[in-house]
PDB file of C-alpha atoms and ligand atoms in Angstrom:
ATOM      1  CA  MET A   8     125.471  79.292 109.679  1.00 71.00           C
ATOM      2  CA  GLN A   9     125.468  82.931 110.833  1.00 85.00           C
ATOM      3  CA  PHE A  10     122.741  84.926 109.534  1.00 96.00           C
ATOM      4  CA  GLN A  11     122.678  89.168 108.715  1.00 97.00           C
ATOM      5  CA  LYS A  12     119.483  90.558 109.188  1.00 98.00           C
ATOM      6  CA  THR A  13     117.716  92.369 106.787  1.00 98.00           C
ATOM      7  CA  PRO A  14     118.759  96.044 107.516  1.00 97.00           C
ATOM      8  CA  GLY A  15     116.208  98.433 109.452  1.00 97.00           C
ATOM      9  CA  TRP A  16     114.583  94.811 110.683  1.00 98.00           C
ATOM     10  CA  LEU A  17     112.215  95.334 113.862  1.00 98.00           C
ATOM     11  CA  ASP A  18     112.466  92.465 116.252  1.00 98.00           C
ATOM     12  CA  TRP A  19     109.600  91.089 117.677  1.00 98.00           C
ATOM     13  CA  TYR A  20     107.943  92.416 120.631  1.00 98.00           C
ATOM     14  CA  ALA A  21     109.429  91.331 123.384  1.00 95.00           C
ATOM     15  CA  ASP A  22     107.307  91.685 126.504  1.00 96.00           C
ATOM     16  CA  PRO A  23     103.820  92.013 125.671  1.00 98.00           C
ATOM     17  CA  SER A  24     101.039  92.754 128.067  1.00 98.00           C
ATOM     18  CA  LYS A  25      98.496  90.721 129.009  1.00 98.00           C
ATOM     19  CA  PRO A  26      95.539  91.669 126.873  1.00 98.00           C
ATOM     20  CA  LYS A  27      92.284  93.036 128.844  1.00 98.00           C
ATOM     21  CA  PHE A  28      90.452  90.974 126.213  1.00 98.00           C
ATOM     22  CA  GLN A  29      89.553  88.063 127.165  1.00 97.00           C
ATOM     23  CA  LEU A  30      89.632  85.254 124.952  1.00 98.00           C
ATOM     24  CA  PRO A  31      86.729  83.032 123.908  1.00 98.00           C
ATOM     25  CA  PRO A  32      88.192  79.708 125.508  1.00 98.00           C
ATOM     26  CA  GLY A  33      89.339  77.494 122.480  1.00 98.00           C
ATOM     27  CA  SER A  34      90.307  80.809 120.695  1.00 98.00           C
ATOM     28  CA  VAL A  35      92.728  79.606 116.977  1.00 98.00           C
ATOM     29  CA  ASP A  36      95.962  82.003 116.308  1.00 99.00           C
ATOM     30  CA  ALA A  37      95.262  81.506 112.707  1.00 99.00           C
ATOM     31  CA  HIS A  38      98.366  82.915 111.223  1.00 98.00           C
ATOM     32  CA  CYS A  39     101.906  83.031 112.392  1.00 99.00           C
ATOM     33  CA  HIS A  40     105.120  81.590 111.706  1.00 98.00           C
ATOM     34  CA  VAL A  41     108.457  80.247 113.248  1.00 98.00           C
ATOM     35  CA  PHE A  42     111.480  81.329 111.617  1.00 98.00           C
ATOM     36  CA  GLY A  43     114.622  79.187 112.116  1.00 97.00           C
ATOM     37  CA  PRO A  44     116.174  80.113 114.080  1.00 98.00           C
ATOM     38  CA  GLY A  45     118.488  79.892 111.112  1.00 98.00           C
ATOM     39  CA  ALA A  46     121.646  77.806 113.081  1.00 97.00           C
ATOM     40  CA  GLN A  47     118.693  75.003 112.659  1.00 98.00           C
ATOM     41  CA  PHE A  48     116.826  75.462 110.078  1.00 98.00           C
ATOM     42  CA  PRO A  49     118.739  77.817 107.483  1.00 98.00           C
ATOM     43  CA  PHE A  50     116.806  80.500 105.684  1.00 98.00           C
ATOM     44  CA  ALA A  51     116.521  79.650 101.874  1.00 98.00           C
ATOM     45  CA  PRO A  52     118.392  81.299  99.902  1.00 97.00           C
ATOM     46  CA  GLU A  53     115.677  82.768  97.168  1.00 96.00           C
ATOM     47  CA  ARG A  54     114.614  84.291 100.359  1.00 98.00           C
ATOM     48  CA  LYS A  55     113.481  88.480 100.144  1.00 97.00           C
ATOM     49  CA  TYR A  56     114.591  89.682 103.332  1.00 98.00           C
ATOM     50  CA  THR A  57     116.618  87.913 106.134  1.00 98.00           C
ATOM     51  CA  PRO A  58     114.824  88.152 109.717  1.00 98.00           C
ATOM     52  CA  CYS A  59     115.464  87.597 113.246  1.00 98.00           C
ATOM     53  CA  ASP A  60     114.941  84.217 114.936  1.00 98.00           C
ATOM     54  CA  ALA A  61     111.202  83.305 116.372  1.00 98.00           C
ATOM     55  CA  SER A  62     111.213  79.640 117.275  1.00 98.00           C
ATOM     56  CA  LYS A  63     108.755  77.482 117.988  1.00 98.00           C
ATOM     57  CA  GLN A  64     109.401  77.705 121.898  1.00 98.00           C
ATOM     58  CA  GLN A  65     108.583  81.536 121.382  1.00 98.00           C
ATOM     59  CA  LEU A  66     105.468  81.106 119.406  1.00 98.00           C
ATOM     60  CA  PHE A  67     104.148  78.687 122.239  1.00 98.00           C
ATOM     61  CA  ALA A  68     105.036  81.067 124.642  1.00 98.00           C
ATOM     62  CA  LEU A  69     103.040  84.193 123.391  1.00 98.00           C
ATOM     63  CA  ARG A  70     100.675  81.603 122.556  1.00 98.00           C
ATOM     64  CA  ASP A  71     100.210  80.503 126.083  1.00 98.00           C
ATOM     65  CA  HIS A  72     100.281  84.368 127.168  1.00 98.00           C
ATOM     66  CA  LEU A  73      98.461  85.755 125.238  1.00 98.00           C
ATOM     67  CA  GLY A  74      95.193  82.851 125.957  1.00 98.00           C
ATOM     68  CA  PHE A  75      95.095  81.270 122.428  1.00 98.00           C
ATOM     69  CA  ALA A  76      94.491  77.288 122.407  1.00 98.00           C
ATOM     70  CA  ARG A  77      96.532  76.528 118.799  1.00 98.00           C
ATOM     71  CA  ASN A  78      97.500  78.095 116.028  1.00 98.00           C
ATOM     72  CA  VAL A  79      97.770  77.826 112.533  1.00 99.00           C
ATOM     73  CA  ILE A  80     101.360  78.602 111.537  1.00 99.00           C
ATOM     74  CA  VAL A  81     102.057  79.522 107.885  1.00 98.00           C
ATOM     75  CA  GLN A  82     105.695  78.593 106.129  1.00 98.00           C
ATOM     76  CA  ALA A  83     107.371  82.427 105.229  1.00 97.00           C
ATOM     77  CA  THR A  84     108.836  82.899 102.641  1.00 98.00           C
ATOM     78  CA  CYS A  85     112.334  83.477 104.201  1.00 98.00           C
ATOM     79  CA  HIS A  86     112.138  79.732 104.108  1.00 98.00           C
ATOM     80  CA  GLY A  87     111.133  78.920 100.340  1.00 98.00           C
ATOM     81  CA  ALA A  88     110.049  75.329  99.699  1.00 98.00           C
ATOM     82  CA  ASP A  89     111.737  74.466 102.781  1.00 98.00           C
ATOM     83  CA  ASN A  90     108.919  73.258 105.193  1.00 98.00           C
ATOM     84  CA  ARG A  91     111.049  72.022 108.029  1.00 98.00           C
ATOM     85  CA  ALA A  92     110.956  74.827 110.582  1.00 98.00           C
ATOM     86  CA  MET A  93     107.463  74.400 109.947  1.00 98.00           C
ATOM     87  CA  VAL A  94     106.875  71.460 110.315  1.00 98.00           C
ATOM     88  CA  ASP A  95     108.904  70.615 113.491  1.00 98.00           C
ATOM     89  CA  ALA A  96     107.089  73.533 115.355  1.00 98.00           C
ATOM     90  CA  CYS A  97     104.201  71.964 114.182  1.00 98.00           C
ATOM     91  CA  LEU A  98     105.221  68.258 115.728  1.00 98.00           C
ATOM     92  CA  ALA A  99     106.056  69.846 119.005  1.00 98.00           C
ATOM     93  CA  ALA A 100     103.041  71.438 119.326  1.00 98.00           C
ATOM     94  CA  GLY A 101     101.009  67.606 119.366  1.00 92.00           C
ATOM     95  CA  ASP A 102      97.506  69.133 118.416  1.00 95.00           C
ATOM     96  CA  LYS A 103      97.849  72.381 118.655  1.00 98.00           C
ATOM     97  CA  ALA A 104      98.597  73.331 115.749  1.00 98.00           C
ATOM     98  CA  ARG A 105      98.585  73.060 111.795  1.00 98.00           C
ATOM     99  CA  GLY A 106     100.270  74.089 109.179  1.00 98.00           C
ATOM    100  CA  ILE A 107     100.264  75.575 105.961  1.00 99.00           C
ATOM    101  CA  ALA A 108     103.248  74.660 103.359  1.00 98.00           C
ATOM    102  CA  THR A 109     104.944  76.182 100.023  1.00 98.00           C
ATOM    103  CA  VAL A 110     105.320  73.429  97.616  1.00 98.00           C
ATOM    104  CA  LYS A 111     106.565  73.011  94.303  1.00 97.00           C
ATOM    105  CA  ARG A 112     105.370  70.894  91.482  1.00 96.00           C
ATOM    106  CA  SER A 113     108.447  68.279  92.144  1.00 97.00           C
ATOM    107  CA  VAL A 114     106.851  67.860  95.503  1.00 98.00           C
ATOM    108  CA  THR A 115     106.142  64.100  95.810  1.00 98.00           C
ATOM    109  CA  ASP A 116     102.922  62.651  96.793  1.00 97.00           C
ATOM    110  CA  GLU A 117     105.318  60.553  99.566  1.00 98.00           C
ATOM    111  CA  GLU A 118     105.807  64.551 100.826  1.00 98.00           C
ATOM    112  CA  LEU A 119     102.394  65.406 100.747  1.00 98.00           C
ATOM    113  CA  GLN A 120     101.552  62.286 102.868  1.00 98.00           C
ATOM    114  CA  GLN A 121     104.156  63.676 105.357  1.00 98.00           C
ATOM    115  CA  LEU A 122     103.288  66.765 105.056  1.00 98.00           C
ATOM    116  CA  HIS A 123      99.638  66.084 106.575  1.00 98.00           C
ATOM    117  CA  ALA A 124     100.719  63.757 109.081  1.00 97.00           C
ATOM    118  CA  ALA A 125     103.167  66.952 110.497  1.00 98.00           C
ATOM    119  CA  GLY A 126      99.046  69.113 110.511  1.00 98.00           C
ATOM    120  CA  VAL A 127      99.681  70.223 107.238  1.00 98.00           C
ATOM    121  CA  ARG A 128      96.103  71.676 105.992  1.00 98.00           C
ATOM    122  CA  GLY A 129      97.295  73.880 102.917  1.00 98.00           C
ATOM    123  CA  VAL A 130      99.306  75.374 100.587  1.00 98.00           C
ATOM    124  CA  ARG A 131      99.926  78.833 100.552  1.00 98.00           C
ATOM    125  CA  PHE A 132     100.850  80.999  96.743  1.00 98.00           C
ATOM    126  CA  ASN A 133     102.105  84.059  97.639  1.00 97.00           C
ATOM    127  CA  PHE A 134     101.461  87.263  95.166  1.00 97.00           C
ATOM    128  CA  VAL A 135     103.222  89.523  96.828  1.00 96.00           C
ATOM    129  CA  LYS A 136     106.047  90.542  94.588  1.00 92.00           C
ATOM    130  CA  ARG A 137     108.572  92.366  96.899  1.00 94.00           C
ATOM    131  CA  LEU A 138     108.257  88.363  98.881  1.00 95.00           C
ATOM    132  CA  VAL A 139     108.589  86.472  95.907  1.00 94.00           C
ATOM    133  CA  ASP A 140     109.650  85.411  92.230  1.00 91.00           C
ATOM    134  CA  PHE A 141     106.197  84.638  89.924  1.00 88.00           C
ATOM    135  CA  THR A 142     105.092  81.076  89.802  1.00 92.00           C
ATOM    136  CA  PRO A 143     103.397  80.224  86.338  1.00 94.00           C
ATOM    137  CA  LYS A 144      99.708  80.146  87.477  1.00 96.00           C
ATOM    138  CA  ASP A 145      99.476  76.431  85.439  1.00 97.00           C
ATOM    139  CA  GLU A 146     102.068  75.396  87.759  1.00 97.00           C
ATOM    140  CA  LEU A 147      99.804  76.745  90.812  1.00 98.00           C
ATOM    141  CA  MET A 148      96.685  75.203  89.731  1.00 98.00           C
ATOM    142  CA  GLU A 149      98.299  71.858  89.863  1.00 98.00           C
ATOM    143  CA  ILE A 150      98.998  71.436  92.555  1.00 98.00           C
ATOM    144  CA  ALA A 151      95.990  73.092  93.858  1.00 98.00           C
ATOM    145  CA  GLY A 152      94.483  69.841  91.911  1.00 98.00           C
ATOM    146  CA  ARG A 153      97.010  67.438  93.892  1.00 98.00           C
ATOM    147  CA  ILE A 154      96.330  68.960  97.130  1.00 98.00           C
ATOM    148  CA  ALA A 155      92.063  69.585  97.054  1.00 98.00           C
ATOM    149  CA  LYS A 156      92.828  65.431  97.223  1.00 97.00           C
ATOM    150  CA  LEU A 157      94.056  65.753 100.961  1.00 97.00           C
ATOM    151  CA  GLY A 158      91.208  68.527 101.762  1.00 97.00           C
ATOM    152  CA  TRP A 159      93.582  71.034 101.805  1.00 98.00           C
ATOM    153  CA  HIS A 160      92.820  74.566 101.282  1.00 98.00           C
ATOM    154  CA  VAL A 161      94.705  77.071  99.755  1.00 98.00           C
ATOM    155  CA  VAL A 162      95.979  80.784 101.023  1.00 98.00           C
ATOM    156  CA  ILE A 163      96.287  83.122  99.070  1.00 98.00           C
ATOM    157  CA  TYR A 164      98.398  86.673  99.829  1.00 98.00           C
ATOM    158  CA  PHE A 165      97.793  89.390  97.560  1.00 97.00           C
ATOM    159  CA  GLU A 166      97.750  92.903  97.343  1.00 97.00           C
ATOM    160  CA  ALA A 167      94.364  94.776  96.563  1.00 97.00           C
ATOM    161  CA  VAL A 168      95.186  96.169  93.041  1.00 97.00           C
ATOM    162  CA  ASP A 169      96.682  92.666  91.660  1.00 97.00           C
ATOM    163  CA  LEU A 170      93.059  91.451  92.416  1.00 98.00           C
ATOM    164  CA  PRO A 171      90.975  92.473  88.986  1.00 98.00           C
ATOM    165  CA  GLU A 172      94.275  90.513  87.220  1.00 97.00           C
ATOM    166  CA  LEU A 173      94.248  87.381  89.005  1.00 98.00           C
ATOM    167  CA  TRP A 174      90.625  86.768  89.764  1.00 98.00           C
ATOM    168  CA  ASP A 175      89.844  84.304  86.686  1.00 98.00           C
ATOM    169  CA  PHE A 176      92.600  82.631  88.876  1.00 98.00           C
ATOM    170  CA  PHE A 177      91.484  82.664  91.673  1.00 98.00           C
ATOM    171  CA  THR A 178      88.165  81.778  91.261  1.00 98.00           C
ATOM    172  CA  ALA A 179      88.841  78.815  89.327  1.00 98.00           C
ATOM    173  CA  LEU A 180      90.748  77.555  92.474  1.00 98.00           C
ATOM    174  CA  PRO A 181      88.881  74.143  93.275  1.00 98.00           C
ATOM    175  CA  THR A 182      89.782  73.797  96.723  1.00 98.00           C
ATOM    176  CA  THR A 183      88.300  76.303  99.998  1.00 98.00           C
ATOM    177  CA  VAL A 184      90.329  79.530  99.202  1.00 98.00           C
ATOM    178  CA  VAL A 185      92.194  81.874 102.640  1.00 99.00           C
ATOM    179  CA  VAL A 186      92.750  85.205 101.920  1.00 98.00           C
ATOM    180  CA  ASP A 187      95.754  86.495 104.105  1.00 98.00           C
ATOM    181  CA  HIS A 188      94.992  90.062 105.844  1.00 98.00           C
ATOM    182  CA  MET A 189      91.167  90.851 103.387  1.00 98.00           C
ATOM    183  CA  GLY A 190      93.532  91.379 100.362  1.00 98.00           C
ATOM    184  CA  ARG A 191      95.476  94.154 102.013  1.00 98.00           C
ATOM    185  CA  PRO A 192      93.404  97.507 101.413  1.00 98.00           C
ATOM    186  CA  ASP A 193      94.315 100.192 100.778  1.00 98.00           C
ATOM    187  CA  VAL A 194      92.674 101.685 104.033  1.00 98.00           C
ATOM    188  CA  SER A 195      93.003 105.631 102.859  1.00 98.00           C
ATOM    189  CA  LYS A 196      90.300 104.753 100.126  1.00 98.00           C
ATOM    190  CA  PRO A 197      86.841 104.363 101.428  1.00 97.00           C
ATOM    191  CA  VAL A 198      85.676 101.186 102.426  1.00 98.00           C
ATOM    192  CA  ASP A 199      82.589 101.201 100.502  1.00 98.00           C
ATOM    193  CA  GLY A 200      84.696 102.370  97.564  1.00 98.00           C
ATOM    194  CA  PRO A 201      85.246 100.105  94.262  1.00 98.00           C
ATOM    195  CA  GLU A 202      88.076  98.315  95.471  1.00 97.00           C
ATOM    196  CA  PHE A 203      86.987  97.063  98.449  1.00 98.00           C
ATOM    197  CA  GLU A 204      83.676  96.534  97.273  1.00 98.00           C
ATOM    198  CA  LEU A 205      85.702  94.180  94.554  1.00 98.00           C
ATOM    199  CA  PHE A 206      87.348  92.215  97.663  1.00 98.00           C
ATOM    200  CA  LEU A 207      83.103  91.763  99.011  1.00 98.00           C
ATOM    201  CA  LYS A 208      82.570  90.907  95.451  1.00 98.00           C
ATOM    202  CA  PHE A 209      84.459  88.300  95.473  1.00 98.00           C
ATOM    203  CA  MET A 210      84.029  87.025  99.060  1.00 98.00           C
ATOM    204  CA  ARG A 211      79.992  87.136  97.821  1.00 98.00           C
ATOM    205  CA  GLU A 212      80.290  85.614  94.960  1.00 98.00           C
ATOM    206  CA  HIS A 213      82.415  82.968  95.871  1.00 98.00           C
ATOM    207  CA  ALA A 214      81.204  80.458  98.964  1.00 98.00           C
ATOM    208  CA  ASN A 215      84.632  78.883  99.652  1.00 98.00           C
ATOM    209  CA  VAL A 216      86.546  82.152  99.318  1.00 99.00           C
ATOM    210  CA  TRP A 217      87.307  83.410 103.433  1.00 99.00           C
ATOM    211  CA  SER A 218      88.941  85.601 104.737  1.00 99.00           C
ATOM    212  CA  LYS A 219      92.218  86.397 107.445  1.00 98.00           C
ATOM    213  CA  VAL A 220      90.882  90.077 108.969  1.00 98.00           C
ATOM    214  CA  SER A 221      94.299  90.158 110.252  1.00 98.00           C
ATOM    215  CA  CYS A 222      97.458  92.512 110.466  1.00 98.00           C
ATOM    216  CA  PRO A 223      95.997  95.928 110.876  1.00 98.00           C
ATOM    217  CA  GLU A 224      99.489  97.011 111.968  1.00 98.00           C
ATOM    218  CA  ARG A 225     100.564  96.591 108.646  1.00 98.00           C
ATOM    219  CA  LEU A 226      97.535  98.129 107.440  1.00 98.00           C
ATOM    220  CA  SER A 227      97.413 101.407 108.645  1.00 98.00           C
ATOM    221  CA  VAL A 228      97.773 104.646 107.823  1.00 98.00           C
ATOM    222  CA  THR A 229      96.690 106.556 110.358  1.00 97.00           C
ATOM    223  CA  GLY A 230      97.147 104.725 113.714  1.00 96.00           C
ATOM    224  CA  PRO A 231      97.236 104.808 116.650  1.00 98.00           C
ATOM    225  CA  LYS A 232      99.963 102.074 117.164  1.00 98.00           C
ATOM    226  CA  ALA A 233      99.079  98.937 119.380  1.00 98.00           C
ATOM    227  CA  LEU A 234     101.763 100.201 122.227  1.00 98.00           C
ATOM    228  CA  ASN A 235     101.963 101.649 125.513  1.00 97.00           C
ATOM    229  CA  GLY A 236      98.401 100.223 126.514  1.00 98.00           C
ATOM    230  CA  GLU A 237      96.138 102.208 123.130  1.00 98.00           C
ATOM    231  CA  GLN A 238      92.848  99.874 123.447  1.00 97.00           C
ATOM    232  CA  HIS A 239      91.242 101.811 120.527  1.00 97.00           C
ATOM    233  CA  ALA A 240      94.723 100.862 117.671  1.00 98.00           C
ATOM    234  CA  TYR A 241      94.130 100.974 114.323  1.00 98.00           C
ATOM    235  CA  GLN A 242      91.588 103.406 113.747  1.00 98.00           C
ATOM    236  CA  ASP A 243      91.204 103.425 109.941  1.00 98.00           C
ATOM    237  CA  VAL A 244      91.015  99.454 109.422  1.00 98.00           C
ATOM    238  CA  VAL A 245      88.412  98.978 111.823  1.00 98.00           C
ATOM    239  CA  PRO A 246      85.486  99.596 109.083  1.00 98.00           C
ATOM    240  CA  PHE A 247      87.331  97.089 106.540  1.00 98.00           C
ATOM    241  CA  ALA A 248      87.436  94.183 109.304  1.00 98.00           C
ATOM    242  CA  ARG A 249      84.485  94.505 110.904  1.00 98.00           C
ATOM    243  CA  ARG A 250      82.528  95.308 107.151  1.00 98.00           C
ATOM    244  CA  VAL A 251      83.998  91.738 105.823  1.00 98.00           C
ATOM    245  CA  ILE A 252      83.202  89.714 110.123  1.00 99.00           C
ATOM    246  CA  GLU A 253      79.443  91.573 109.677  1.00 98.00           C
ATOM    247  CA  GLU A 254      78.942  90.131 106.332  1.00 98.00           C
ATOM    248  CA  PHE A 255      81.359  86.852 106.374  1.00 99.00           C
ATOM    249  CA  PRO A 256      80.629  85.968 109.761  1.00 98.00           C
ATOM    250  CA  ASP A 257      80.653  82.341 109.227  1.00 98.00           C
ATOM    251  CA  ARG A 258      84.031  82.578 106.558  1.00 98.00           C
ATOM    252  CA  VAL A 259      86.697  84.936 108.487  1.00 99.00           C
ATOM    253  CA  LEU A 260      89.799  84.140 110.656  1.00 99.00           C
ATOM    254  CA  TRP A 261      91.986  85.978 113.195  1.00 98.00           C
ATOM    255  CA  GLY A 262      95.929  85.775 113.540  1.00 98.00           C
ATOM    256  CA  THR A 263      98.323  87.964 115.822  1.00 98.00           C
ATOM    257  CA  ASP A 264     101.052  87.435 112.298  1.00 98.00           C
ATOM    258  CA  TRP A 265     103.563  86.925 114.788  1.00 98.00           C
ATOM    259  CA  PRO A 266     106.538  87.482 114.759  1.00 98.00           C
ATOM    260  CA  HIS A 267     104.631  90.316 112.361  1.00 98.00           C
ATOM    261  CA  PRO A 268     108.063  90.105 108.933  1.00 98.00           C
ATOM    262  CA  ASN A 269     109.006  93.784 107.457  1.00 98.00           C
ATOM    263  CA  LEU A 270     107.505  95.934 109.467  1.00 98.00           C
ATOM    264  CA  LYS A 271     109.328  99.248 109.078  1.00 96.00           C
ATOM    265  CA  ASP A 272     107.467 101.801 111.676  1.00 95.00           C
ATOM    266  CA  HIS A 273     106.884  99.921 114.428  1.00 98.00           C
ATOM    267  CA  MET A 274     106.385  96.611 116.060  1.00 98.00           C
ATOM    268  CA  PRO A 275     103.237  96.218 117.817  1.00 98.00           C
ATOM    269  CA  ASP A 276     102.827  94.690 121.800  1.00 98.00           C
ATOM    270  CA  ASP A 277     101.241  91.590 120.522  1.00 98.00           C
ATOM    271  CA  GLY A 278      98.513  91.516 124.075  1.00 98.00           C
ATOM    272  CA  LEU A 279      97.156  94.930 122.589  1.00 98.00           C
ATOM    273  CA  LEU A 280      96.936  93.400 119.361  1.00 98.00           C
ATOM    274  CA  VAL A 281      94.512  90.833 120.942  1.00 98.00           C
ATOM    275  CA  ASP A 282      92.901  93.595 122.290  1.00 98.00           C
ATOM    276  CA  PHE A 283      92.185  95.118 119.052  1.00 98.00           C
ATOM    277  CA  ILE A 284      90.422  92.511 118.412  1.00 98.00           C
ATOM    278  CA  PRO A 285      86.571  93.328 120.307  1.00 98.00           C
ATOM    279  CA  GLN A 286      86.768  96.477 117.724  1.00 98.00           C
ATOM    280  CA  ILE A 287      86.035  94.706 114.670  1.00 98.00           C
ATOM    281  CA  ALA A 288      84.158  91.369 116.047  1.00 98.00           C
ATOM    282  CA  THR A 289      81.300  94.125 118.390  1.00 98.00           C
ATOM    283  CA  THR A 290      79.850  90.650 120.121  1.00 98.00           C
ATOM    284  CA  ALA A 291      80.185  87.597 122.065  1.00 98.00           C
ATOM    285  CA  GLU A 292      78.886  85.485 118.832  1.00 98.00           C
ATOM    286  CA  LEU A 293      80.996  87.576 116.056  1.00 98.00           C
ATOM    287  CA  GLN A 294      84.008  86.656 118.047  1.00 98.00           C
ATOM    288  CA  GLN A 295      83.202  83.185 118.866  1.00 98.00           C
ATOM    289  CA  LYS A 296      82.864  81.802 115.222  1.00 98.00           C
ATOM    290  CA  LEU A 297      85.949  84.725 114.364  1.00 99.00           C
ATOM    291  CA  LEU A 298      88.023  83.193 116.814  1.00 98.00           C
ATOM    292  CA  VAL A 299      86.749  79.059 117.409  1.00 98.00           C
ATOM    293  CA  ASP A 300      83.967  78.032 115.633  1.00 98.00           C
ATOM    294  CA  ASN A 301      85.389  79.047 111.934  1.00 98.00           C
ATOM    295  CA  PRO A 302      89.270  77.597 112.689  1.00 98.00           C
ATOM    296  CA  MET A 303      88.411  74.806 114.236  1.00 98.00           C
ATOM    297  CA  ARG A 304      85.814  73.752 111.495  1.00 98.00           C
ATOM    298  CA  LEU A 305      88.784  74.445 108.961  1.00 98.00           C
ATOM    299  CA  TYR A 306      91.845  73.160 110.787  1.00 98.00           C
ATOM    300  CA  TRP A 307      91.042  70.310 113.471  1.00 97.00           C
ATOM    301  CA  PRO A 308      86.916  69.319 112.115  1.00 95.00           C
ATOM    302  CA  SER A 309      86.943  66.411 114.295  1.00 83.00           C
ATOM    303  CA  ASN A 310      87.458  67.804 117.167  1.00 72.00           C
ATOM    304  CA  GLU A 311      84.870  70.505 116.880  1.00 55.00           C
ATOM    305  CA  LEU A 312      82.455  67.347 116.394  1.00 48.00           C
ATOM    306  CA  ALA A 313      84.400  66.134 119.181  1.00 43.00           C
TER     307      ALA A 313
HETATM  308  O1  NQM B 419     103.512  87.528 107.399  1.00 50.75           O
HETATM  309  C1  NQM B 419     102.654  88.164 106.364  1.00 50.75           C
HETATM  310  O2  NQM B 419     101.662  87.549 106.521  1.00 50.75           O
HETATM  311  C2  NQM B 419     102.900  89.124 105.794  1.00 50.75           C
HETATM  312  C3  NQM B 419     104.673  89.489 105.033  1.00 50.75           C
HETATM  313  C4  NQM B 419     105.016  88.662 104.979  1.00 50.75           C
HETATM  314  C5  NQM B 419     105.148  86.976 104.284  1.00 50.75           C
HETATM  315  O3  NQM B 419     103.954  86.646 103.856  1.00 50.75           O
HETATM  316  C6  NQM B 419     105.854  86.618 104.299  1.00 50.75           C
HETATM  317  O4  NQM B 419     107.154  86.258 104.580  1.00 50.75           O
HETATM  318  O5  NQM B 419     106.040  84.825 103.949  1.00 50.75           O
HETATM  319  C7  NQM B 419     104.796  90.651 104.686  1.00 50.75           C
HETATM  320  O6  NQM B 419     103.667  91.259 104.058  1.00 50.75           O
HETATM  321  O7  NQM B 419     105.258  90.765 104.561  1.00 50.75           O
END
């Protein structure tokens, strides 16, 4: 099938630089996606955007180029609840990838077992209105109860303004809960203002809540952009990510978000995104937790003990 990209679509950066920051051995890119290729794994009819292709081979090449050992491949909304592209990438990666799926209430136990065998360890609930149609919360809670029995967790994606309304649902989830991109704070507001304080309270009061401190390129208003060798990119995001890492060093994850769906302004150089990490995790100890110890504990617990 031939797909026409959404008008204005920005393709991923084809020739990323080699990071200056050397990742600790065994680092995990804990948030990335594959798109199709559409001819092999068609995009979902209910999708809100049509991306460029971003194949598993291209993801693995980026992983090796940047110096990551492993990936966590998150089902993107353009594939709906058809997890085949993500599963195919996980299987091809062997033990070097884990997956986060999107499932519907109709998923069978056998299908969940197959996803588990492929490396899936969680489901994603997306509340960003431009990305998905509404799913009733009782349906999501039912799914959460079922996947909890497999030892999986729930990844949630929402925008900061929606946290108050979603609070009761999130705090009732029976699993570990991983928040994408710090709950998308408005970084033009103060880091110690009420909006971000509510997010910190969410983490402080609920020890099962983790956060990805990823996507500065999505959150930044002021830049500068991770392009042209910039070593101090996205200054306005730094205090937010630092705050989360320093207060919750054992519950943070980092990911590239490659191939960066729906960026409108610029496409970052992924090598420079890696160079962003030491701005937010400022010591070797914090970097080790963020990039190795935490994701290994969540996604490869038996390897960690080995
Ligand atoms: O890649 C991300 O994490 C963010 C996305 C896309 C997305 O979540 C999806 O399509 O599933 C976004 O903000 O558009």
